[in-house]
CSV table of C-alpha atoms and ligand atoms in Angstrom, one decimal:
chain,number,residue,atom,x,y,z
A,1,MET,CA,-52.5,136.3,-175.3
A,2,ASP,CA,-51.1,133.0,-174.0
A,3,THR,CA,-49.6,131.9,-170.7
A,4,GLN,CA,-49.1,128.7,-168.7
A,5,VAL,CA,-51.4,129.4,-165.8
A,6,GLY,CA,-54.2,131.9,-165.8
A,7,ILE,CA,-54.8,133.2,-162.2
A,8,VAL,CA,-58.1,134.9,-161.3
A,9,GLY,CA,-57.8,137.1,-158.2
A,10,ALA,CA,-54.9,139.1,-156.7
A,11,GLY,CA,-55.6,138.3,-153.0
A,12,PRO,CA,-52.9,136.4,-151.0
A,13,ALA,CA,-53.8,133.1,-152.8
A,14,GLY,CA,-53.5,134.4,-156.4
A,15,LEU,CA,-50.4,136.6,-155.8
A,16,LEU,CA,-48.5,134.0,-153.8
A,17,LEU,CA,-49.3,131.3,-156.4
A,18,ALA,CA,-47.9,133.6,-159.2
A,19,HIS,CA,-44.8,134.1,-157.2
A,20,LEU,CA,-44.2,130.5,-156.3
A,21,LEU,CA,-44.7,129.5,-160.0
A,22,ARG,CA,-42.3,132.2,-161.2
A,23,LEU,CA,-39.6,130.7,-158.8
A,24,GLN,CA,-40.0,127.5,-160.8
A,25,GLY,CA,-39.8,129.3,-164.1
A,26,ILE,CA,-43.6,128.9,-164.8
A,27,GLU,CA,-45.3,131.9,-166.4
A,28,SER,CA,-48.7,133.2,-165.3
A,29,VAL,CA,-51.0,136.1,-165.7
A,30,VAL,CA,-53.0,137.4,-162.7
A,31,LEU,CA,-56.4,139.1,-163.4
A,32,GLU,CA,-57.8,141.3,-160.6
A,33,ALA,CA,-61.2,143.0,-160.6
A,34,ARG,CA,-60.3,145.8,-158.2
A,35,SER,CA,-57.6,148.5,-158.3
A,36,ARG,CA,-54.2,148.1,-156.8
A,37,GLU,CA,-55.1,150.9,-154.2
A,38,TYR,CA,-58.2,149.0,-153.2
A,39,VAL,CA,-56.6,145.6,-152.6
A,40,GLU,CA,-53.7,147.2,-150.8
A,41,ALA,CA,-55.9,149.1,-148.4
A,42,ARG,CA,-58.4,146.3,-147.6
A,43,VAL,CA,-58.1,145.5,-143.9
A,44,ARG,CA,-58.4,141.8,-143.3
A,45,ALA,CA,-56.9,139.1,-141.1
A,46,GLY,CA,-53.6,139.5,-139.3
A,47,VAL,CA,-52.2,136.3,-137.8
A,48,LEU,CA,-49.7,134.2,-139.7
A,49,GLU,CA,-48.9,130.7,-138.7
A,50,GLN,CA,-45.2,129.6,-138.3
A,51,GLY,CA,-45.4,127.6,-141.6
A,52,THR,CA,-46.9,130.6,-143.5
A,53,VAL,CA,-44.0,132.9,-142.3
A,54,ASP,CA,-41.4,130.2,-143.1
A,55,LEU,CA,-42.8,129.9,-146.7
A,56,LEU,CA,-42.9,133.6,-147.3
A,57,VAL,CA,-39.3,134.0,-146.0
A,58,GLU,CA,-38.1,131.0,-148.1
A,59,ALA,CA,-39.8,132.4,-151.2
A,60,GLY,CA,-37.9,135.7,-150.7
A,61,VAL,CA,-40.9,137.9,-149.8
A,62,GLY,CA,-40.4,137.9,-146.1
A,63,ASP,CA,-38.0,140.8,-145.5
A,64,ARG,CA,-40.5,143.4,-144.3
A,65,LEU,CA,-42.5,140.7,-142.5
A,66,ARG,CA,-39.4,139.8,-140.5
A,67,ARG,CA,-38.6,143.4,-139.7
A,68,GLU,CA,-42.1,144.6,-138.9
A,69,GLY,CA,-44.1,141.4,-138.0
A,70,LEU,CA,-44.8,141.0,-134.2
A,71,VAL,CA,-43.8,137.5,-133.1
A,72,HIS,CA,-46.1,136.2,-130.4
A,73,HIS,CA,-45.3,133.2,-128.2
A,74,GLY,CA,-48.6,133.0,-126.4
A,75,LEU,CA,-52.2,134.2,-126.2
A,76,GLU,CA,-54.7,135.0,-123.5
A,77,LEU,CA,-58.1,133.4,-122.9
A,78,ARG,CA,-60.1,135.8,-120.8
A,79,PHE,CA,-63.4,134.8,-119.0
A,80,ASP,CA,-65.1,135.6,-115.8
A,81,GLY,CA,-62.9,138.7,-115.6
A,82,GLN,CA,-59.6,136.7,-115.5
A,83,GLY,CA,-56.9,136.1,-118.0
A,84,HIS,CA,-55.3,132.7,-118.6
A,85,ARG,CA,-52.2,132.5,-120.7
A,86,ILE,CA,-51.8,129.8,-123.3
A,87,ASP,CA,-48.0,129.4,-123.8
A,88,LEU,CA,-48.1,128.6,-127.5
A,89,SER,CA,-44.3,128.1,-127.9
A,90,ASP,CA,-43.8,126.0,-124.8
A,91,LEU,CA,-46.7,123.7,-125.9
A,92,THR,CA,-45.5,123.3,-129.5
A,93,GLY,CA,-41.7,122.9,-129.3
A,94,GLY,CA,-40.9,126.5,-129.8
A,95,ARG,CA,-43.3,127.4,-132.6
A,96,ALA,CA,-45.0,130.9,-132.7
A,97,ILE,CA,-47.4,133.1,-134.7
A,98,THR,CA,-46.6,136.4,-136.3
A,99,VAL,CA,-49.0,139.4,-136.3
A,100,TYR,CA,-48.7,141.1,-139.7
A,101,GLY,CA,-51.7,142.4,-141.6
A,102,GLN,CA,-53.0,140.5,-144.6
A,103,GLN,CA,-52.8,143.7,-146.7
A,104,GLU,CA,-49.1,144.1,-145.8
A,105,VAL,CA,-48.6,140.5,-147.2
A,106,VAL,CA,-50.6,141.6,-150.3
A,107,LYS,CA,-48.4,144.8,-150.7
A,108,ASP,CA,-45.2,142.8,-150.5
A,109,LEU,CA,-46.4,140.2,-153.0
A,110,ILE,CA,-47.6,142.9,-155.5
A,111,ALA,CA,-44.2,144.7,-155.2
A,112,ALA,CA,-42.4,141.4,-155.8
A,113,ARG,CA,-44.6,140.6,-158.8
A,114,LEU,CA,-44.1,144.0,-160.4
A,115,ASP,CA,-40.3,144.1,-159.7
A,116,ALA,CA,-40.0,140.7,-161.5
A,117,GLY,CA,-41.9,142.1,-164.5
A,118,GLY,CA,-44.7,139.6,-164.0
A,119,GLU,CA,-48.2,140.2,-165.6
A,120,LEU,CA,-50.6,141.5,-163.0
A,121,LEU,CA,-53.7,143.2,-164.5
A,122,PHE,CA,-55.9,145.3,-162.2
A,123,GLU,CA,-59.5,146.5,-162.9
A,124,VAL,CA,-60.4,143.7,-165.3
A,125,GLU,CA,-64.1,143.2,-165.9
A,126,ASP,CA,-66.4,140.4,-166.9
A,127,VAL,CA,-64.1,137.5,-166.3
A,128,THR,CA,-65.5,134.2,-167.8
A,129,LEU,CA,-63.9,130.7,-168.0
A,130,HIS,CA,-64.1,128.5,-171.0
A,131,ASP,CA,-63.2,124.9,-172.1
A,132,LEU,CA,-62.2,123.9,-168.6
A,133,GLU,CA,-62.6,120.2,-169.5
A,134,GLY,CA,-60.4,120.5,-172.6
A,135,GLU,CA,-56.6,120.7,-173.0
A,136,GLU,CA,-56.5,124.4,-173.5
A,137,PRO,CA,-58.9,126.3,-171.3
A,138,ALA,CA,-59.4,130.1,-171.8
A,139,VAL,CA,-60.2,133.0,-169.6
A,140,ARG,CA,-62.0,135.9,-171.3
A,141,PHE,CA,-62.2,139.4,-169.8
A,142,ARG,CA,-62.6,143.1,-170.6
A,143,ARG,CA,-60.0,145.7,-169.8
A,144,ASP,CA,-60.0,149.4,-170.8
A,145,GLY,CA,-63.1,148.8,-172.9
A,146,ALA,CA,-61.5,146.0,-175.0
A,147,ASP,CA,-62.2,142.2,-175.0
A,148,HIS,CA,-59.3,139.8,-174.4
A,149,GLU,CA,-58.8,136.1,-174.3
A,150,LEU,CA,-56.1,134.4,-172.3
A,151,ARG,CA,-55.4,130.8,-173.4
A,152,CYS,CA,-53.5,128.7,-170.8
A,153,ALA,CA,-52.8,125.2,-169.7
A,154,PHE,CA,-54.5,125.6,-166.3
A,155,VAL,CA,-56.7,128.1,-164.5
A,156,ALA,CA,-56.3,128.9,-160.8
A,157,GLY,CA,-59.5,130.2,-159.2
A,158,CYS,CA,-58.2,132.5,-156.5
A,159,ASP,CA,-61.0,135.0,-156.7
A,160,GLY,CA,-62.4,134.7,-153.1
A,161,PHE,CA,-65.8,133.7,-151.9
A,162,HIS,CA,-67.7,136.0,-154.2
A,163,GLY,CA,-65.7,135.2,-157.3
A,164,VAL,CA,-66.8,133.7,-160.6
A,165,CYS,CA,-64.5,130.6,-160.8
A,166,ARG,CA,-66.5,128.4,-158.4
A,167,GLU,CA,-69.7,129.4,-160.2
A,168,ALA,CA,-68.1,128.4,-163.6
A,169,ILE,CA,-68.2,124.7,-162.5
A,170,PRO,CA,-71.4,123.0,-163.9
A,171,ALA,CA,-74.2,122.7,-161.4
A,172,GLY,CA,-74.4,119.4,-159.6
A,173,THR,CA,-70.6,118.8,-159.9
A,174,LEU,CA,-69.6,120.2,-156.5
A,175,SER,CA,-70.7,119.1,-153.0
A,176,VAL,CA,-71.3,122.1,-150.8
A,177,PHE,CA,-70.9,122.0,-147.0
A,178,GLU,CA,-72.0,125.1,-145.1
A,179,ARG,CA,-72.8,126.5,-141.7
A,180,GLU,CA,-74.0,130.1,-141.0
A,181,TYR,CA,-73.5,131.4,-137.5
A,182,PRO,CA,-76.2,133.5,-135.9
A,183,PHE,CA,-73.8,136.4,-135.2
A,184,ALA,CA,-71.1,138.6,-136.8
A,185,TRP,CA,-68.0,140.5,-135.8
A,186,LEU,CA,-67.8,144.3,-135.6
A,187,GLY,CA,-64.1,145.1,-136.2
A,188,ILE,CA,-62.2,148.3,-135.6
A,189,LEU,CA,-58.7,149.6,-136.1
A,190,ALA,CA,-57.7,152.3,-133.6
A,191,GLU,CA,-54.7,154.6,-133.4
A,192,VAL,CA,-53.6,153.6,-130.0
A,193,ALA,CA,-50.9,151.3,-128.6
A,194,PRO,CA,-52.1,147.8,-127.9
A,195,SER,CA,-53.2,147.3,-124.2
A,196,SER,CA,-51.6,143.9,-124.1
A,197,GLU,CA,-48.6,142.4,-125.7
A,198,GLU,CA,-50.6,139.3,-126.8
A,199,LEU,CA,-53.9,138.6,-128.3
A,200,ILE,CA,-56.9,138.3,-125.9
A,201,TYR,CA,-59.8,136.1,-126.8
A,202,CYS,CA,-62.5,137.0,-124.4
A,203,TYR,CA,-65.7,135.1,-123.4
A,204,HIS,CA,-68.4,137.4,-121.8
A,205,GLU,CA,-72.1,137.2,-120.9
A,206,ARG,CA,-72.7,140.0,-123.5
A,207,GLY,CA,-70.7,138.2,-126.2
A,208,PHE,CA,-67.2,137.5,-127.5
A,209,ALA,CA,-64.5,140.2,-127.7
A,210,LEU,CA,-61.0,140.1,-129.2
A,211,HIS,CA,-58.1,142.3,-128.6
A,212,SER,CA,-55.5,142.2,-131.4
A,213,MET,CA,-53.1,144.6,-133.0
A,214,ARG,CA,-51.3,145.6,-136.2
A,215,SER,CA,-48.3,147.5,-134.9
A,216,PRO,CA,-47.0,149.1,-131.7
A,217,ARG,CA,-49.3,152.0,-132.5
A,218,LEU,CA,-52.4,150.3,-134.0
A,219,THR,CA,-54.9,148.2,-132.1
A,220,ARG,CA,-57.4,145.9,-133.8
A,221,LEU,CA,-60.5,145.0,-131.8
A,222,TYR,CA,-63.6,142.9,-132.5
A,223,LEU,CA,-67.0,142.5,-130.8
A,224,GLN,CA,-69.5,139.8,-131.4
A,225,CYS,CA,-72.7,141.5,-132.7
A,226,ALA,CA,-76.0,140.5,-134.4
A,227,PRO,CA,-75.6,139.2,-138.0
A,228,ASP,CA,-77.8,141.9,-139.4
A,229,GLU,CA,-76.3,144.7,-137.3
A,230,GLU,CA,-76.1,148.2,-139.0
A,231,ILE,CA,-72.7,149.8,-138.6
A,232,ASP,CA,-74.5,153.2,-138.0
A,233,ALA,CA,-76.0,151.8,-134.8
A,234,TRP,CA,-72.4,151.7,-133.4
A,235,PRO,CA,-71.1,155.2,-132.9
A,236,ASP,CA,-67.5,155.1,-131.6
A,237,ALA,CA,-68.5,155.8,-127.9
A,238,ARG,CA,-70.8,152.7,-127.9
A,239,ILE,CA,-68.1,150.5,-129.3
A,240,TRP,CA,-65.6,151.6,-126.7
A,241,GLU,CA,-68.1,151.2,-123.9
A,242,GLU,CA,-69.0,147.6,-125.0
A,243,LEU,CA,-65.3,146.7,-125.4
A,244,ARG,CA,-64.5,148.0,-121.9
A,245,THR,CA,-67.4,146.1,-120.4
A,246,ARG,CA,-66.6,142.8,-122.1
A,247,LEU,CA,-62.8,143.0,-121.6
A,248,ALA,CA,-62.9,144.2,-118.0
A,249,THR,CA,-60.9,142.2,-115.5
A,250,GLY,CA,-61.0,142.1,-111.7
A,251,GLY,CA,-57.5,143.5,-111.7
A,252,GLY,CA,-56.2,146.8,-112.8
A,253,TRP,CA,-56.2,146.2,-116.6
A,254,THR,CA,-57.4,149.1,-118.7
A,255,LEU,CA,-58.2,149.3,-122.4
A,256,GLY,CA,-56.4,152.1,-124.2
A,257,GLU,CA,-58.6,154.2,-126.5
A,258,GLY,CA,-57.8,156.2,-129.6
A,259,PRO,CA,-59.2,157.5,-132.9
A,260,ILE,CA,-61.0,154.7,-134.9
A,261,VAL,CA,-59.6,154.7,-138.4
A,262,GLU,CA,-61.5,151.7,-139.8
A,263,LYS,CA,-64.8,150.0,-138.9
A,264,GLY,CA,-66.6,147.1,-140.5
A,265,ILE,CA,-68.8,144.1,-139.9
A,266,THR,CA,-67.6,140.5,-140.9
A,267,PRO,CA,-70.2,137.8,-141.3
A,268,MET,CA,-69.4,134.4,-139.8
A,269,ARG,CA,-69.6,131.3,-142.0
A,270,SER,CA,-68.1,127.9,-142.5
A,271,PHE,CA,-68.1,126.8,-146.1
A,272,VAL,CA,-66.4,124.1,-148.2
A,273,VAL,CA,-66.8,122.8,-151.7
A,274,GLU,CA,-65.6,119.4,-152.8
A,275,PRO,CA,-63.6,118.7,-154.9
A,276,LEU,CA,-61.3,121.7,-155.4
A,277,ARG,CA,-60.8,120.8,-159.1
A,278,HIS,CA,-62.9,120.7,-162.2
A,279,GLY,CA,-61.0,119.6,-165.3
A,280,ARG,CA,-58.2,122.2,-165.7
A,281,LEU,CA,-59.6,124.6,-163.1
A,282,PHE,CA,-58.2,124.5,-159.6
A,283,LEU,CA,-59.8,126.4,-156.7
A,284,ALA,CA,-57.6,127.8,-154.0
A,285,GLY,CA,-58.3,130.0,-150.9
A,286,ASP,CA,-61.6,131.6,-150.1
A,287,SER,CA,-63.1,130.6,-153.5
A,288,ALA,CA,-63.2,127.1,-152.2
A,289,HIS,CA,-63.6,127.5,-148.4
A,290,ILE,CA,-64.4,130.0,-145.7
A,291,VAL,CA,-63.8,129.6,-142.0
A,292,PRO,CA,-65.1,131.8,-139.2
A,293,PRO,CA,-62.2,134.1,-138.1
A,294,THR,CA,-62.0,132.9,-134.5
A,295,GLY,CA,-59.2,130.5,-135.3
A,296,ALA,CA,-57.3,133.1,-137.4
A,297,LYS,CA,-57.0,130.6,-140.2
A,298,GLY,CA,-58.4,132.0,-143.5
A,299,LEU,CA,-55.1,133.5,-144.8
A,300,ASN,CA,-53.1,130.5,-143.6
A,301,LEU,CA,-55.4,128.1,-145.4
A,302,ALA,CA,-55.1,130.0,-148.6
A,303,VAL,CA,-51.3,129.9,-148.4
A,304,ALA,CA,-51.4,126.1,-147.7
A,305,ASP,CA,-53.5,125.5,-150.8
A,306,VAL,CA,-51.2,127.4,-153.1
A,307,ARG,CA,-48.1,125.7,-151.7
A,308,VAL,CA,-49.6,122.4,-152.7
A,309,LEU,CA,-50.9,123.7,-156.1
A,310,SER,CA,-47.6,125.3,-157.1
A,311,ASP,CA,-45.7,122.1,-156.3
A,312,ALA,CA,-48.2,120.1,-158.3
A,313,LEU,CA,-48.0,122.4,-161.3
A,314,GLY,CA,-44.2,122.4,-161.0
A,315,ARG,CA,-44.2,118.6,-161.4
A,316,TRP,CA,-46.6,118.7,-164.3
A,317,PHE,CA,-44.6,121.4,-166.2
A,318,ALA,CA,-41.3,119.7,-165.4
A,319,GLY,CA,-42.1,116.4,-167.0
A,320,GLY,CA,-45.8,115.9,-167.4
A,321,ASP,CA,-46.3,114.2,-164.0
A,322,PRO,CA,-50.0,114.6,-163.2
A,323,SER,CA,-49.9,112.9,-159.8
A,324,GLY,CA,-49.7,116.1,-157.8
A,325,LEU,CA,-52.6,117.7,-159.7
A,326,ASP,CA,-54.6,114.5,-159.3
A,327,ALA,CA,-54.0,114.5,-155.5
A,328,TYR,CA,-54.5,118.3,-155.1
A,329,SER,CA,-58.0,118.3,-153.9
A,330,ASP,CA,-57.7,115.4,-151.4
A,331,THR,CA,-54.4,116.8,-150.0
A,332,CYS,CA,-55.9,120.2,-149.4
A,333,LEU,CA,-59.2,119.0,-148.1
A,334,ARG,CA,-57.5,117.1,-145.2
A,335,ARG,CA,-56.1,120.5,-143.9
A,336,VAL,CA,-59.3,122.3,-144.8
A,337,TRP,CA,-61.4,120.0,-142.6
A,338,ARG,CA,-58.9,120.1,-139.7
A,339,VAL,CA,-59.0,123.9,-139.8
A,340,GLN,CA,-62.8,123.9,-140.2
A,341,HIS,CA,-63.1,121.8,-137.0
A,342,PHE,CA,-60.7,124.0,-135.1
A,343,SER,CA,-62.4,127.2,-136.2
A,344,TRP,CA,-65.8,125.9,-135.4
A,345,TRP,CA,-64.6,124.7,-132.0
A,346,MET,CA,-63.0,128.0,-131.1
A,347,THR,CA,-66.1,129.8,-132.3
A,348,SER,CA,-68.5,127.6,-130.3
A,349,MET,CA,-66.4,127.9,-127.1
A,350,LEU,CA,-66.1,131.7,-127.2
A,351,HIS,CA,-69.4,133.1,-128.5
A,352,ARG,CA,-72.9,133.5,-127.0
A,353,PHE,CA,-75.5,131.8,-129.2
A,354,PRO,CA,-79.0,133.3,-129.4
A,355,GLY,CA,-81.3,131.1,-127.4
A,356,ASP,CA,-78.6,129.4,-125.4
A,357,ASP,CA,-79.5,128.5,-121.9
A,358,PRO,CA,-77.6,128.4,-118.6
A,359,PHE,CA,-76.6,124.7,-119.3
A,360,ASP,CA,-74.8,125.8,-122.5
A,361,GLY,CA,-73.1,128.6,-120.6
A,362,ARG,CA,-71.9,126.2,-117.9
A,363,LEU,CA,-70.5,123.9,-120.6
A,364,GLN,CA,-68.6,126.7,-122.3
A,365,ARG,CA,-67.1,127.9,-119.0
A,366,SER,CA,-66.1,124.3,-118.1
A,367,GLN,CA,-64.4,124.0,-121.5
A,368,LEU,CA,-62.6,127.3,-121.1
A,369,ARG,CA,-61.4,126.3,-117.6
A,370,TYR,CA,-60.2,122.9,-118.9
A,371,VAL,CA,-58.3,124.4,-121.9
A,372,SER,CA,-56.7,126.9,-119.5
A,373,SER,CA,-55.7,124.4,-116.8
A,374,SER,CA,-54.9,121.1,-118.6
A,375,ARG,CA,-51.7,120.8,-120.5
A,376,ALA,CA,-53.2,118.3,-122.9
A,377,ALA,CA,-56.2,120.5,-123.6
A,378,ALA,CA,-54.0,123.6,-124.0
A,379,THR,CA,-51.8,121.7,-126.4
A,380,THR,CA,-54.7,120.9,-128.6
A,381,LEU,CA,-55.5,124.6,-128.9
A,382,ALA,CA,-51.8,125.6,-129.3
A,383,GLU,CA,-50.8,123.1,-132.0
A,384,ASN,CA,-53.8,123.9,-134.1
A,385,TYR,CA,-53.4,127.7,-133.6
A,386,VAL,CA,-49.7,127.8,-134.6
A,387,GLY,CA,-50.6,125.4,-137.5
A,388,LEU,CA,-50.1,121.7,-137.8
A,389,GLU,CA,-47.4,120.5,-140.1
A,390,LEU,CA,-49.0,117.2,-140.8
A,391,VAL,CA,-52.8,116.8,-141.0
B,1,APR,N1,-62.4,138.7,-161.4
B,1,APR,C1,-61.2,139.1,-160.9
B,1,APR,N2,-60.9,139.2,-159.6
B,1,APR,C2,-61.9,138.9,-158.8
B,1,APR,C3,-63.2,138.5,-159.2
B,1,APR,C4,-63.4,138.4,-160.6
B,1,APR,N3,-64.6,138.1,-161.0
B,1,APR,N4,-63.9,138.3,-158.1
B,1,APR,C5,-63.1,138.6,-157.0
B,1,APR,N5,-61.9,138.9,-157.4
B,1,APR,C6,-60.7,139.3,-156.6
B,1,APR,C7,-61.1,140.1,-155.3
B,1,APR,O1,-61.2,141.5,-155.6
B,1,APR,C8,-59.9,139.8,-154.5
B,1,APR,O2,-58.8,140.7,-154.6
B,1,APR,O3,-60.1,138.1,-156.1
B,1,APR,C9,-59.4,138.4,-154.9
B,1,APR,C10,-59.7,137.3,-153.9
B,1,APR,O4,-58.9,137.6,-152.7
B,1,APR,P1,-59.3,137.2,-151.2
B,1,APR,O5,-60.8,137.5,-151.0
B,1,APR,O6,-58.4,137.9,-150.3
B,1,APR,O7,-59.1,135.6,-151.2
B,1,APR,P2,-57.8,134.7,-151.0
B,1,APR,O8,-56.7,135.2,-151.9
B,1,APR,O9,-58.3,133.3,-151.2
B,1,APR,O10,-57.4,134.9,-149.5
B,1,APR,C11,-58.0,134.4,-148.4
B,1,APR,O11,-58.7,136.5,-147.5
B,1,APR,O12,-60.9,136.9,-146.9
B,1,APR,C12,-59.6,136.7,-146.5
B,1,APR,O13,-59.9,135.6,-144.4
B,1,APR,C13,-59.6,135.4,-145.7
B,1,APR,O14,-57.5,135.6,-145.0
B,1,APR,C14,-58.3,134.9,-146.0
B,1,APR,C15,-57.9,135.4,-147.3
B,2,PHB,C1,-56.9,140.2,-136.4
B,2,PHB,O1,-55.9,140.7,-135.8
B,2,PHB,O2,-57.5,140.7,-137.3
B,2,PHB,C2,-57.4,138.9,-135.9
B,2,PHB,C3,-56.7,138.2,-135.0
B,2,PHB,C4,-57.1,136.9,-134.5
B,2,PHB,C5,-58.3,136.4,-135.1
B,2,PHB,C6,-59.0,137.1,-136.1
B,2,PHB,C7,-58.5,138.3,-136.5
B,2,PHB,O3,-58.7,135.2,-134.6
């Protein structure tokens, strides 16, 4: 089997890369360890930056997104029982974010891939990479009990944080930058109308809480919890009580409750490897970097990487121009580090850290008041949140 680009992983990064390459007439094969049902059902992030939406629409995979996505022009910061609206659109010259589940993006991209007759192989096993430093790298894998080899000009490592591509790079070649946070998020999806039209990022003595949504009938909520928390320690009634306590306001706001249809714990980590390239292997998305979810950036960063990578591969296949590929890592890392900083900043402002003292708490409240009252400070949050065009 031969192709131009071997893509490992059918998350948003791998699937969108395959699609953007096809639009330029470049062939690829996507290899995914899980089943189609599994990747389509996996509940992940849900906030798309303006630039992400624009790219998906331009690429012809934005029809359902435009119909069903919820466009938000603002968000709420809630602390000391009071809400403060950040008018994202007013502060950013009319830009907005769209709430649309990552798994909906994945479903749309899988449908587009299969409609176009593109190769997308689910449930592959034992993926290994070979000859990355040569002119014709290979990806070996097993499928339905048989061994296969895919020879290609380039390999894209889009296999997420726990994938094999980053690990295939010889030890000592990559620099790793990492920060683990001493907390996690407990997330639920509940069958109930959202209790607010906009997202609510809430700072509370007992820890952070987030009110988000997926549709007019599905609410997504998160609670800061201990990093080693057992999900069994959180029966539904305890989750609702904690959410009510943290999100409570002095006014008449109430949190709508409904059946919980999904529950999970997300660890919080910042992680980057440099560079994003080794020979003919290019890392994109979560395989190369992780951000804590407070800035809602993971999916958007994966999309930004593959936009740069597909352009660079396009130039190479069109006429052998290597300049885009040579610049890939540096170009992406500029955005990666801007987003790392923003995600770390939002996380630090909104969470309680074990062992923090009243001084830390006073600083956080002062920061929250400043962001909510100064146009300059609010603009910093807003322009990063909707996504910077230039970094
Ligand atoms: N072989 C083949 N596929 C693999 C392997 C492997 N060895 N290891 C992992 N995969 C697959 C996973 O099953 C997954 O479907 O690679 C895919 C990686 O997808 P994501 O984890 O969604 O990563 P990415 O496409 O980079 O998207 C980043 O995902 O975690 C969220 O918040 C993050 O929104 C961000 C987005
Ligand atoms: C979500 O809706 O899942 C969501 C929203 C905002 C975040 C993180 C997650 O910052």
